[in-house]
XYZ file of C-alpha atoms in Angstrom:
762
model
C -29.781 -5.664 -8.686
C -28.794 -7.093 -5.351
C -29.044 -10.316 -3.967
C -31.031 -11.462 -0.130
C -27.034 -11.274 0.839
C -26.906 -7.375 -0.626
C -24.456 -8.379 -3.126
C -25.218 -6.947 -6.928
C -26.969 -10.188 -8.722
C -24.445 -10.449 -12.858
C -26.237 -11.647 -15.446
C -24.388 -12.942 -19.040
C -27.009 -13.723 -21.831
C -25.624 -16.122 -24.109
C -27.654 -16.155 -28.004
C -27.306 -19.735 -30.189
C -29.296 -22.204 -32.148
C -30.217 -24.037 -29.674
C -29.204 -26.062 -27.031
C -29.499 -30.007 -27.623
C -28.171 -30.498 -31.448
C -25.085 -32.475 -30.789
C -22.397 -29.565 -31.600
C -24.713 -26.980 -29.721
C -24.549 -29.044 -26.502
C -21.173 -29.188 -26.348
C -20.265 -25.611 -26.431
C -22.060 -23.657 -23.484
C -21.492 -26.057 -21.078
C -18.016 -24.316 -20.634
C -19.405 -20.435 -20.895
C -22.374 -22.468 -18.000
C -19.056 -23.596 -16.132
C -16.435 -19.952 -16.128
C -20.125 -17.533 -15.246
C -20.500 -20.383 -11.783
C -16.504 -19.719 -11.491
C -17.414 -16.080 -12.534
C -20.191 -15.268 -10.214
C -22.835 -14.727 -13.427
C -26.552 -15.961 -13.680
C -25.673 -17.253 -17.492
C -29.078 -17.113 -19.406
C -29.132 -18.900 -22.067
C -31.375 -17.571 -24.871
C -31.085 -20.555 -27.523
C -32.820 -19.125 -30.762
C -32.834 -19.649 -34.297
C -30.691 -17.766 -38.083
C -32.520 -15.180 -38.852
C -33.156 -17.064 -42.332
C -33.684 -20.827 -41.295
C -36.239 -22.893 -44.245
C -38.352 -23.449 -41.181
C -40.626 -21.382 -40.202
C -41.567 -22.844 -36.534
C -37.239 -22.518 -35.239
C -37.630 -19.180 -36.727
C -39.992 -18.259 -33.839
C -38.130 -18.964 -31.318
C -36.098 -15.820 -32.167
C -38.755 -13.483 -30.180
C -37.269 -13.550 -27.025
C -33.967 -11.828 -27.919
C -36.621 -8.528 -27.783
C -36.311 -8.908 -24.424
C -32.286 -8.323 -24.433
C -33.204 -4.385 -25.505
C -34.416 -3.526 -21.565
C -33.245 -6.669 -19.309
C -30.171 -5.606 -17.447
C -27.762 -8.102 -18.903
C -23.977 -7.306 -17.670
C -22.505 -8.786 -21.478
C -23.564 -11.290 -24.174
C -21.844 -13.543 -25.600
C -23.570 -14.658 -28.816
C -22.547 -17.487 -30.791
C -22.377 -16.065 -34.075
C -20.301 -19.191 -35.886
C -24.073 -20.778 -35.264
C -25.938 -18.109 -36.702
C -24.072 -18.237 -39.925
C -25.431 -21.482 -41.258
C -28.630 -19.174 -43.351
C -26.486 -15.932 -43.649
C -23.908 -13.146 -43.773
C -22.016 -11.492 -42.163
C -23.170 -8.614 -43.562
C -27.033 -10.153 -42.504
C -25.804 -11.475 -39.538
C -24.981 -7.505 -38.225
C -27.962 -6.440 -38.586
C -29.160 -8.961 -36.961
C -27.212 -8.239 -33.835
C -27.304 -4.075 -34.708
C -30.404 -4.004 -31.400
C -28.207 -5.967 -29.218
C -24.790 -3.353 -30.039
C -24.870 -1.700 -26.961
C -24.328 -4.452 -23.779
C -20.818 -5.976 -24.049
C -20.399 -8.795 -26.031
C -18.093 -11.969 -27.085
C -18.510 -13.594 -30.674
C -17.725 -17.050 -30.649
C -16.425 -17.838 -34.688
C -17.335 -15.153 -36.558
C -16.523 -10.924 -36.978
C -19.247 -8.942 -36.329
C -18.158 -5.892 -36.279
C -15.414 -4.606 -34.068
C -17.139 -7.055 -32.161
C -14.169 -8.717 -29.650
C -14.151 -12.411 -31.813
C -13.142 -15.976 -30.633
C -11.882 -18.295 -32.745
C -10.269 -21.452 -33.234
C -7.538 -22.481 -35.313
C -9.608 -24.055 -37.922
C -6.252 -25.135 -40.269
C -3.922 -26.844 -38.369
C -5.695 -29.897 -36.927
C -7.323 -30.382 -40.157
C -3.595 -30.341 -41.977
C -3.149 -33.124 -39.398
C -5.830 -35.347 -40.738
C -5.284 -34.746 -43.728
C -1.370 -35.754 -43.954
C -2.285 -38.505 -41.293
C -4.711 -40.434 -43.670
C -2.370 -39.660 -46.715
C 0.867 -40.450 -45.719
C -0.261 -43.252 -43.214
C -2.560 -45.241 -45.207
C -1.515 -43.664 -48.391
C -5.351 -41.986 -49.367
C -4.918 -40.722 -52.110
C -9.219 -39.731 -53.537
C -11.270 -38.189 -51.844
C -15.031 -36.573 -51.490
C -15.704 -33.641 -49.588
C -19.120 -32.572 -47.465
C -18.649 -28.909 -46.974
C -20.253 -26.553 -45.115
C -22.163 -23.791 -46.059
C -20.980 -21.216 -48.905
C -20.247 -17.952 -47.410
C -19.908 -19.377 -44.117
C -16.209 -18.339 -42.502
C -15.333 -21.759 -41.201
C -16.796 -23.395 -43.512
C -14.748 -21.860 -46.058
C -11.915 -21.814 -44.028
C -12.116 -25.528 -44.069
C -12.307 -26.261 -47.777
C -10.329 -24.366 -48.476
C -7.866 -26.018 -46.197
C -8.809 -29.254 -47.434
C -8.114 -27.960 -51.399
C -4.226 -26.684 -49.952
C -3.654 -29.574 -48.374
C -4.392 -32.081 -50.592
C -2.224 -29.962 -53.548
C 0.688 -29.882 -51.098
C 1.206 -33.854 -52.030
C -0.326 -33.631 -55.631
C -3.441 -34.702 -55.105
C -6.001 -33.500 -57.332
C -9.590 -32.957 -56.031
C -13.103 -34.072 -58.463
C -15.525 -31.334 -57.664
C -18.042 -33.924 -58.978
C -17.233 -35.110 -54.998
C -18.001 -31.988 -53.685
C -21.595 -31.622 -51.817
C -22.516 -28.413 -49.776
C -24.364 -29.499 -46.652
C -25.623 -27.465 -43.600
C -23.628 -29.893 -40.908
C -25.933 -31.300 -40.187
C -26.094 -34.741 -39.778
C -29.031 -35.067 -42.246
C -26.406 -33.557 -45.104
C -23.976 -36.153 -45.203
C -26.849 -38.722 -45.758
C -28.141 -36.656 -48.330
C -24.337 -36.878 -49.807
C -23.410 -40.578 -49.751
C -27.144 -40.826 -51.651
C -26.554 -38.288 -54.164
C -23.061 -40.193 -54.721
C -24.434 -43.207 -55.484
C -27.104 -42.196 -57.415
C -25.101 -40.675 -59.535
C -22.550 -43.208 -59.818
C -19.005 -41.611 -58.479
C -18.240 -43.648 -56.214
C -14.740 -43.122 -56.921
C -12.838 -42.260 -54.039
C -11.803 -43.778 -50.971
C -11.833 -41.180 -48.069
C -14.784 -39.094 -47.386
C -13.964 -35.927 -45.498
C -16.469 -33.924 -43.996
C -17.044 -30.535 -42.138
C -18.999 -31.854 -38.810
C -18.509 -34.770 -36.993
C -22.597 -35.000 -37.590
C -22.552 -34.882 -41.475
C -19.503 -37.645 -41.143
C -21.628 -39.794 -38.907
C -24.471 -39.080 -40.997
C -22.314 -40.093 -43.956
C -20.978 -43.015 -42.413
C -23.868 -44.434 -41.633
C -25.064 -44.342 -45.077
C -22.052 -45.620 -46.266
C -22.624 -49.152 -44.130
C -26.083 -49.491 -45.316
C -25.069 -49.024 -48.927
C -22.242 -52.170 -48.016
C -19.488 -50.050 -47.589
C -16.871 -50.764 -45.044
C -15.277 -48.586 -43.206
C -12.610 -48.320 -43.021
C -11.400 -50.930 -45.016
C -12.925 -49.461 -48.102
C -13.560 -45.713 -47.204
C -12.169 -43.982 -44.948
C -14.508 -40.999 -43.142
C -13.564 -38.239 -41.178
C -14.999 -35.891 -39.533
C -14.310 -32.245 -37.382
C -15.509 -30.638 -34.320
C -15.111 -33.812 -31.575
C -18.532 -34.101 -30.733
C -19.373 -36.824 -28.258
C -21.264 -39.211 -30.250
C -17.627 -39.799 -32.441
C -16.084 -41.853 -29.725
C -19.776 -44.173 -29.331
C -19.985 -45.353 -32.970
C -19.476 -48.542 -34.878
C -16.061 -47.095 -36.202
C -14.978 -44.565 -33.821
C -14.626 -41.102 -35.835
C -11.447 -39.789 -36.974
C -11.661 -36.498 -36.413
C -9.901 -32.459 -35.351
C -11.368 -31.334 -32.205
C -12.734 -28.392 -31.490
C -11.669 -26.909 -27.785
C -15.601 -26.545 -28.014
C -15.990 -26.689 -23.658
C -13.011 -24.121 -23.689
C -14.514 -22.004 -26.598
C -17.293 -20.774 -24.623
C -15.015 -20.532 -21.298
C -12.242 -18.435 -22.947
C -15.773 -16.560 -23.950
C -17.155 -15.318 -20.869
C -13.656 -14.831 -19.069
C -13.009 -12.348 -21.363
C -16.521 -10.786 -21.651
C -15.522 -10.716 -17.553
C -12.944 -8.477 -18.404
C -14.320 -6.617 -21.035
C -17.055 -6.361 -18.539
C -14.863 -4.912 -15.260
C -12.958 -2.464 -18.281
C -9.817 -5.289 -17.831
C -7.589 -5.253 -20.606
C -7.987 -8.454 -22.445
C -5.748 -10.793 -22.054
C -6.713 -14.311 -22.664
C -5.692 -15.746 -26.241
C -8.426 -14.765 -28.453
C -7.148 -17.987 -31.098
C -7.815 -21.266 -29.779
C -6.121 -24.287 -31.149
C -7.434 -27.580 -32.803
C -5.926 -30.889 -32.776
C -5.853 -33.917 -34.437
C -7.630 -37.124 -32.990
C -6.656 -40.433 -34.408
C -9.806 -42.980 -34.430
C -10.375 -46.445 -35.853
C -12.535 -44.929 -39.480
C -9.578 -43.817 -40.693
C -7.913 -46.937 -40.371
C -6.106 -46.955 -36.836
C -6.955 -47.745 -33.491
C -7.545 -45.227 -30.403
C -4.098 -43.223 -28.995
C -4.878 -45.521 -25.804
C -3.906 -48.602 -27.754
C -1.547 -47.199 -29.553
C 0.545 -45.944 -26.723
C 0.902 -49.503 -25.270
C 4.860 -49.869 -25.197
C 5.695 -47.102 -25.688
C 6.663 -45.531 -22.121
C 10.565 -44.535 -21.845
C 10.853 -44.430 -25.448
C 11.268 -40.669 -24.998
C 14.603 -38.833 -23.907
C 14.456 -37.868 -20.553
C 14.912 -33.625 -19.913
C 17.821 -32.282 -18.619
C 16.275 -29.739 -16.113
C 14.659 -30.117 -12.967
C 11.256 -30.504 -13.899
C 8.193 -28.359 -12.093
C 4.318 -28.961 -11.629
C 3.385 -25.722 -12.163
C 5.460 -25.002 -16.058
C 4.089 -28.930 -17.196
C 0.687 -28.465 -15.531
C 0.317 -25.008 -17.495
C 1.696 -27.011 -21.147
C -0.123 -29.861 -20.572
C -3.501 -26.918 -19.828
C -2.603 -24.973 -23.072
C -1.991 -28.477 -25.389
C -5.005 -29.940 -24.890
C -7.432 -26.802 -24.079
C -8.035 -27.047 -20.302
C -8.947 -24.506 -18.949
C -10.073 -24.695 -15.367
C -8.471 -23.906 -12.467
C -8.988 -27.216 -10.470
C -7.934 -29.779 -13.581
C -4.374 -27.034 -13.309
C -4.459 -28.335 -9.939
C -5.106 -32.214 -10.408
C -2.444 -32.250 -12.594
C 0.513 -30.971 -10.937
C -0.945 -33.069 -7.938
C -0.233 -36.190 -10.172
C 2.999 -34.668 -11.065
C 4.435 -34.418 -8.099
C 3.412 -37.938 -7.015
C 5.708 -38.751 -9.585
C 8.105 -36.437 -8.764
C 8.122 -37.471 -5.551
C 6.952 -40.479 -5.319
C 8.551 -43.317 -8.346
C 10.979 -44.312 -6.076
C 8.576 -45.763 -3.092
C 7.014 -49.162 -3.515
C 3.895 -47.631 -1.974
C 4.112 -45.199 -5.765
C 1.189 -47.091 -7.480
C -0.680 -47.067 -4.458
C -0.129 -43.200 -4.307
C -0.820 -42.713 -7.482
C -4.404 -44.472 -8.430
C -5.617 -43.434 -4.238
C -5.353 -39.263 -5.873
C -6.387 -40.339 -10.113
C -9.214 -41.681 -8.312
C -10.337 -38.788 -5.923
C -9.867 -37.164 -8.876
C -11.935 -38.644 -11.192
C -14.404 -39.432 -8.923
C -14.912 -35.099 -8.311
C -15.876 -35.882 -12.267
C -18.281 -38.309 -12.528
C -20.159 -35.881 -12.651
C -19.003 -32.651 -14.931
C -18.856 -32.556 -18.292
C -15.278 -32.796 -18.203
C -14.195 -34.898 -21.295
C -12.485 -38.256 -19.533
C -10.410 -39.857 -22.563
C -8.808 -36.438 -21.531
C -6.471 -38.139 -19.201
C -5.064 -40.882 -21.893
C -3.307 -38.141 -23.037
C -2.179 -36.613 -20.025
C -1.008 -39.962 -19.284
C 1.302 -39.849 -22.124
C 2.872 -36.186 -21.185
C 3.718 -37.770 -18.284
C 6.059 -40.214 -19.887
C 7.015 -37.984 -22.268
C 8.033 -34.899 -19.669
C 9.242 -37.048 -16.855
C 9.715 -39.621 -18.237
C 13.010 -39.982 -16.068
C 11.561 -40.671 -13.302
C 10.199 -43.652 -15.196
C 13.558 -44.920 -15.453
C 13.768 -45.143 -11.559
C 10.283 -47.797 -11.871
C 12.117 -50.265 -14.648
C 10.655 -50.491 -18.286
C 8.816 -53.779 -17.024
C 6.707 -51.961 -13.866
C 6.804 -48.815 -15.300
C 4.733 -50.765 -18.247
C 2.166 -52.791 -15.731
C 1.473 -49.507 -14.082
C 0.405 -47.843 -17.307
C -1.552 -50.863 -18.299
C -2.862 -50.031 -14.450
C -4.137 -46.449 -14.825
C -5.300 -47.117 -17.808
C -6.789 -49.543 -17.523
C -8.447 -48.198 -14.155
C -9.735 -44.951 -15.670
C -11.143 -47.468 -18.110
C -13.478 -48.183 -15.494
C -14.379 -45.089 -13.978
C -15.211 -44.145 -17.867
C -17.557 -46.914 -18.334
C -18.770 -46.421 -14.153
C -19.383 -42.769 -15.306
C -21.182 -43.844 -18.508
C -23.504 -46.028 -16.412
C -23.796 -42.643 -14.494
C -24.702 -40.960 -16.881
C -26.837 -44.110 -18.699
C -28.753 -44.530 -15.110
C -29.251 -40.796 -14.923
C -30.338 -39.635 -18.716
C -33.190 -43.190 -17.769
C -34.162 -41.367 -14.922
C -34.598 -37.799 -16.581
C -36.402 -39.396 -19.505
C -38.776 -41.317 -17.042
C -39.142 -38.079 -15.396
C -39.782 -36.110 -17.997
C -41.815 -39.222 -19.904
C -43.933 -39.247 -15.852
C -44.100 -35.017 -16.572
C -44.855 -34.906 -20.507
C -47.744 -37.408 -19.560
C -49.660 -35.589 -17.023
C -48.874 -32.125 -18.949
C -50.983 -34.119 -22.098
C -54.358 -34.600 -19.834
C -54.327 -31.273 -18.039
C -57.644 -29.486 -19.454
C -57.665 -27.031 -17.279
C -54.889 -23.443 -16.677
C -55.155 -24.895 -12.486
C -54.197 -28.079 -13.271
C -51.078 -27.187 -15.233
C -49.674 -24.851 -12.778
C -50.598 -27.632 -10.142
C -47.987 -29.817 -11.789
C -46.186 -27.392 -13.162
C -45.053 -26.960 -8.948
C -45.349 -29.473 -8.124
C -44.184 -32.662 -10.823
C -41.495 -30.363 -12.232
C -39.400 -30.271 -9.578
C -39.042 -34.231 -9.946
C -36.893 -33.071 -13.423
C -34.290 -31.692 -10.852
C -35.253 -28.524 -11.970
C -34.207 -25.873 -9.179
C -36.484 -23.095 -10.371
C -39.125 -22.371 -12.803
C -41.487 -19.638 -13.855
C -44.122 -19.317 -16.635
C -45.294 -16.052 -17.841
C -48.080 -15.525 -19.639
C -49.208 -11.957 -21.733
C -52.198 -10.673 -21.211
C -53.790 -11.216 -24.103
C -52.134 -13.810 -26.732
C -49.924 -12.799 -29.920
C -49.652 -14.019 -33.627
C -45.896 -14.175 -34.751
C -45.120 -11.585 -36.792
C -41.553 -13.141 -38.773
C -39.028 -10.111 -37.106
C -36.986 -10.444 -34.386
C -38.261 -7.882 -32.174
C -41.699 -7.793 -32.418
C -43.670 -6.032 -29.147
C -44.762 -7.762 -27.193
C -48.392 -7.293 -25.649
C -47.765 -5.247 -23.017
C -48.130 -7.053 -19.521
C -47.944 -10.142 -18.435
C -48.631 -11.907 -15.977
C -46.499 -14.811 -13.563
C -48.992 -18.066 -14.538
C -46.728 -20.787 -12.110
C -43.167 -20.734 -10.516
C -41.033 -22.359 -8.090
C -38.086 -22.355 -6.693
C -35.010 -24.229 -4.409
C -36.298 -27.483 -6.497
C -39.676 -27.136 -5.724
C -39.930 -25.908 -1.833
C -40.699 -21.694 -2.671
C -43.688 -21.375 -4.329
C -44.023 -17.746 -6.248
C -47.415 -15.798 -6.066
C -47.533 -12.731 -7.244
C -50.921 -10.864 -8.501
C -49.544 -7.603 -9.954
C -48.809 -7.293 -13.347
C -45.147 -7.326 -14.772
C -44.485 -5.167 -17.709
C -43.271 -7.672 -20.273
C -40.368 -6.297 -21.338
C -39.123 -6.503 -17.938
C -38.795 -10.253 -18.395
C -38.468 -11.063 -14.662
C -39.039 -8.836 -11.486
C -36.192 -9.306 -9.464
C -37.133 -11.058 -6.522
C -39.093 -13.967 -8.326
C -35.359 -15.362 -8.236
C -33.143 -13.575 -5.289
C -32.892 -16.657 -3.396
C -31.671 -18.558 -5.639
C -28.125 -19.605 -5.998
C -25.488 -18.414 -9.056
C -26.709 -21.354 -12.164
C -27.903 -21.501 -15.607
C -31.217 -20.452 -16.577
C -32.550 -21.446 -20.203
C -35.472 -19.667 -21.742
C -37.743 -20.446 -24.284
C -41.106 -18.666 -25.536
C -44.506 -20.305 -25.497
C -46.110 -20.406 -28.711
C -48.602 -22.941 -29.807
C -48.974 -22.593 -34.739
C -48.391 -18.373 -34.375
C -49.963 -17.925 -31.447
C -47.355 -16.402 -28.556
C -48.994 -17.013 -24.732
C -46.242 -16.415 -23.250
C -42.032 -17.578 -21.799
C -40.732 -20.578 -19.839
C -37.493 -18.940 -17.657
C -36.002 -22.933 -16.164
C -32.973 -22.756 -14.195
C -31.440 -26.392 -15.148
C -30.682 -29.097 -13.456
C -30.539 -32.114 -16.193
C -27.912 -30.314 -18.659
C -30.361 -32.567 -21.479
C -31.533 -29.853 -23.307
C -33.558 -31.981 -25.800
C -35.538 -32.306 -21.920
C -36.443 -28.044 -21.813
C -38.171 -27.852 -25.113
C -40.282 -31.336 -24.678
C -40.726 -29.220 -22.172
C -41.696 -25.795 -24.295
C -43.735 -27.767 -26.818
C -45.653 -29.924 -23.828
C -46.495 -27.054 -22.248
C -48.001 -25.052 -25.415
C -49.497 -27.798 -26.342
C -51.223 -28.337 -22.850
C -52.167 -24.351 -22.231
C -53.535 -23.727 -26.112
C -55.987 -28.031 -24.817
C -56.444 -25.728 -21.720
C -57.412 -22.598 -23.949
C -59.766 -24.561 -25.703
C -61.319 -26.251 -22.749
C -62.229 -23.403 -21.394
C -63.950 -21.848 -24.798
C -65.545 -25.232 -24.692
C -66.553 -25.200 -20.990
C -67.661 -21.001 -21.796
C -69.166 -22.006 -25.644
C -70.948 -25.543 -23.314
C -72.358 -23.013 -20.811
C -73.684 -20.035 -23.425
C -75.032 -23.760 -25.714
C -77.060 -24.516 -22.314
C -78.304 -20.667 -21.699
C -79.573 -20.840 -25.157
C -81.020 -24.217 -25.330
C -82.878 -23.237 -21.979
C -84.044 -20.062 -23.582
C -84.857 -21.999 -26.669
C -86.782 -24.800 -23.999
C -88.897 -21.496 -22.591
C -89.608 -20.874 -25.788
C -90.642 -23.852 -26.917
C -92.362 -26.221 -24.038
C -95.231 -22.801 -25.444
C -94.957 -23.120 -28.511
C -94.945 -27.033 -28.284
C -98.532 -26.884 -26.498
C -99.680 -24.056 -28.666
C -98.954 -26.584 -31.170
C -100.616 -29.286 -29.586
C -104.472 -27.020 -29.335
C -103.811 -26.429 -32.833
C -103.795 -29.875 -34.087
C -106.018 -30.852 -31.412
C -108.386 -27.919 -33.367
C -107.995 -28.599 -36.716
C -108.074 -32.630 -35.859
C -111.747 -31.248 -34.455
C -112.640 -29.090 -37.395
C -111.601 -31.616 -39.543
C -114.313 -34.182 -38.397
C -117.222 -30.627 -38.244
C -116.238 -30.281 -41.361
C -116.679 -34.396 -42.527
C -120.246 -34.276 -41.514
C -120.766 -30.440 -43.361
C -120.106 -32.607 -46.677
C -121.880 -35.390 -44.836
C -124.632 -32.716 -45.085
C -124.414 -31.107 -48.200
C -124.265 -34.206 -49.907
C -127.536 -35.140 -48.318
C -129.292 -31.359 -49.368
C -127.318 -31.643 -52.647
C -129.663 -34.955 -53.338
C -132.602 -33.485 -51.662
C -132.014 -29.678 -53.865
C -131.739 -32.707 -57.291
C -135.248 -34.308 -56.239
C -137.190 -30.864 -55.360
C -135.831 -30.138 -59.334
C -136.966 -33.574 -60.402
C -140.451 -32.874 -58.419
C -140.453 -28.983 -60.714
C -139.540 -30.400 -63.595
C -142.615 -32.455 -63.393
C -145.033 -29.427 -62.285
C -143.229 -28.132 -65.526
C -144.101 -30.272 -67.711
C -148.371 -31.064 -65.909
C -148.700 -27.055 -65.975
C -147.621 -26.987 -69.796
C -150.471 -30.399 -70.413
C -152.935 -27.675 -68.668
C -151.636 -24.985 -71.188
C -152.741 -26.830 -74.239
C -156.023 -28.125 -73.173
C -156.652 -24.747 -71.730
C -156.117 -23.649 -75.481
C -158.642 -26.435 -76.884
C -160.744 -25.528 -74.417
C -160.342 -21.209 -75.749
C -161.113 -23.111 -79.011
C -164.027 -24.542 -78.218
C -165.420 -22.233 -76.384
C -164.574 -19.669 -79.409
C -166.095 -22.093 -81.822
C -168.815 -21.624 -79.348
C -169.540 -18.314 -79.464
C -169.381 -18.238 -83.651
C -172.168 -21.154 -83.281
C -174.004 -18.792 -80.729
C -173.627 -15.395 -83.119
C -174.918 -18.199 -85.792
C -177.750 -19.232 -83.548
C -178.714 -15.169 -83.226
C -178.865 -14.702 -87.112
C -180.805 -17.990 -87.470
C -183.491 -16.954 -84.993
C -183.585 -13.453 -86.041
C -184.537 -15.092 -89.917
C -186.962 -16.881 -88.010
C -188.625 -14.694 -86.242
C -191.480 -15.311 -83.926
C -190.177 -19.020 -84.274
C -186.857 -18.289 -83.305
C -187.244 -16.358 -79.556
C -186.771 -19.528 -77.905
C -183.807 -20.862 -80.015
C -182.174 -16.713 -79.681
C -181.840 -17.879 -75.431
C -180.541 -20.263 -75.963
C -177.997 -18.962 -77.994
C -177.609 -15.833 -75.910
C -176.865 -18.275 -72.580
C -174.542 -20.445 -75.608
C -172.402 -17.193 -75.665
C -172.852 -16.524 -72.411
C -171.487 -19.771 -71.554
C -168.903 -19.007 -74.175
C -167.896 -15.597 -72.896
C -167.509 -17.146 -69.288
C -165.392 -19.993 -70.435
C -163.602 -18.087 -72.712
C -162.848 -15.787 -69.775
C -162.537 -18.616 -67.538
C -159.966 -19.862 -69.952
C -157.814 -16.323 -70.103
C -157.147 -16.565 -66.606
C -156.711 -19.470 -65.529
C -153.591 -19.281 -68.313
C -152.654 -16.066 -67.034
C -152.194 -18.065 -63.677
C -150.617 -20.896 -65.148
C -148.360 -18.556 -67.776
C -146.851 -17.302 -64.127
C -147.217 -20.330 -62.352
C -144.818 -21.461 -65.212
C -142.685 -18.364 -64.439
C -142.492 -19.579 -60.689
C -141.903 -22.907 -61.823
C -138.297 -21.741 -64.078
C -137.448 -19.742 -61.088
C -137.525 -22.397 -58.699
C -135.992 -24.462 -61.064
C -133.762 -21.444 -62.073
C -132.749 -21.320 -58.534
C -132.608 -25.422 -57.689
C -130.508 -24.897 -60.217
C -127.883 -22.587 -59.304
C -128.324 -24.241 -55.404
C -127.203 -27.599 -56.947
C -124.265 -25.768 -58.320
C -123.582 -23.834 -54.854
C -123.902 -26.955 -53.044
C -121.477 -29.308 -55.494
C -118.828 -26.159 -55.210
C -119.733 -26.276 -51.796
C -118.936 -29.489 -51.813
C -115.227 -29.044 -53.557
C -114.475 -26.382 -50.648
C -115.012 -28.439 -48.014
C -113.528 -31.492 -48.804
C -110.213 -28.806 -50.134
C -110.630 -27.405 -46.706
C -110.825 -30.609 -45.481
C -107.495 -32.055 -46.714
C -105.805 -28.538 -46.084
C -106.820 -29.826 -42.110
C -105.792 -32.654 -42.309
C -102.214 -31.305 -43.708
C -101.923 -29.063 -41.096
C -102.690 -32.337 -38.712
C -99.557 -34.140 -39.776
C -97.907 -31.250 -40.206
C -98.435 -30.057 -36.566
C -97.733 -34.083 -35.565
C -95.224 -33.992 -37.035
C -93.883 -30.142 -35.930
C -94.527 -31.932 -32.486
C -92.633 -35.104 -32.484
C -89.625 -32.848 -34.290
C -89.998 -29.844 -30.834
C -90.419 -32.813 -28.350
C -86.663 -34.809 -29.394
C -85.545 -30.661 -29.365
C -86.755 -30.836 -25.954
C -85.017 -34.307 -25.205
C -81.519 -33.543 -26.016
C -81.975 -30.314 -24.340
C -82.057 -32.031 -21.271
């Protein structure tokens, strides 16, 4: 893989837990410097311990899958950081997929990998000897690192052995097992207070973070450090010098540790024999938390007390000796030391010596203002100057030497103060720019806006290059290191050369290939950080940033905000799609509802009209029913009259019968009367005829009246049936009318609701 100049692009990967926690933030800059000097791009892969309790942190480990295929020349593995929750065997299995790549481990031996270690014992022994012999401390509490963590075990064992050598018994009830982080120190002190175990005069912690946590909690509980209780740490992170009682600690060469690791890795890559030391020293750093003042104050007035060396001083030898003592690896620092030594050797007899030395020192320190090199080391370097080159300072005389020493220490203090001011200003600017960027990203609701902000705003954060690569489809996290990525990805946003070059590439990328070489071909060598882009368990892609500011928190904050913004944009786009679908459905519903609404109104109108007609029909039915009742009463009257007529006819029939009997009797009497009865016989005959006729007519009348009675009875029955039918019909009509009224009311309600739906959908 070659850059635009035809030179092979060389890349080293650095596996570590994170880049923002105090200890981690102090180790990777050395690797970045060595990679730059040796011509490598350095890619930081901040993940998490394989069995870290925090599932969110463990998700960062998906980025290690890129190491399977992308052509890294070698790897630096901060195995001591990965060992917090894991044994060496677990780590060996964790790192097995990468063993085909040349690699160097730091701190913890994994398999047969070359491992750069730090002497955990000497510096700790020196600090413990100091607090025991100088400050007469005899009662100790100890906050250790995780059990089975190699470095934590060595530190604890060294602590026990040193106390034993001074015949000091250690009360194991004052042992607290932590995890190297600040909160462990806080919890330890709280536990000792809760269980009333404050019977110690010194707290020793296996890391500075735990020591600082303990120190702050002791102060919060009314204990003065170091008057009541001394506190000792391990690591010498930057914060040690900035707290209320600057921390006495064991200094690990954190910068040199990773610087040397990259240099050793370079020898392995180039198939050279390893010539560099695989064991770096630790040194005791005495500050106020044990009861002392800083070495700078303690050394004032001691100039000239060391005997003169009788050999001819060699600037290179002395510079290398000082560099080795303080684990100074950078070539330019050794050259700076040589320059000052030569000025001391050649110019102490001159009146202009002080000015010449300070001018040279000023040039050197100005170069260091924007680096991560610890300027406080120069105080120790000056002490070495006065010791190794005492014969030359004797030429100045004690008074001039003392004034000179104070001048350079004051000058160094001013430069350090200036650097702190520069760091503070830069930090404020960085966080202001970061806040502005996060605000912009937080307000972005669509992907195009996010891409524009990345390309336009991120360069203001002094980020030299940036790539945001998204998977073709989001994938749910699986709880393992080497999970399978979605097959394809695409470049979502990206820039190089501090925003002067925008990357556009519509051709999909095979995710496992990590990046296309041409995306970063024009970039100068530098340090890149790789972060996965995920929200909860959904992984969307990854980002690669070429580091400008060295604040690891900046890149983690960007990762979190970009992840959140992308999720918001996906939800926003999903809502827009849902809104469009809802609008389409709304339009369809309206197209269905409006005709239905018209039909409802028509049905309502018809129902209302029918209600009115039926109301009239009820009235007519009531009138007809009344007339039927009247007719029925008339029929009843006729029936009664006919019955009366039948009774009269019965009387007439009886009379006719009697007359007939009379005529018979008259006929009999006329016969008896003979001649004299003839006239009476004629009369009897006529009377009989009249009786027969009357009887015949009465019979016919009776028959006729009976038929009339039958007819009247039928009419009466029919009338009663009609009355019952009309009564039933009336009830049915009333029920129908009520139903139609209910239909009309429901239709009115349905029409109102439909109108509301239509209004809402408009």
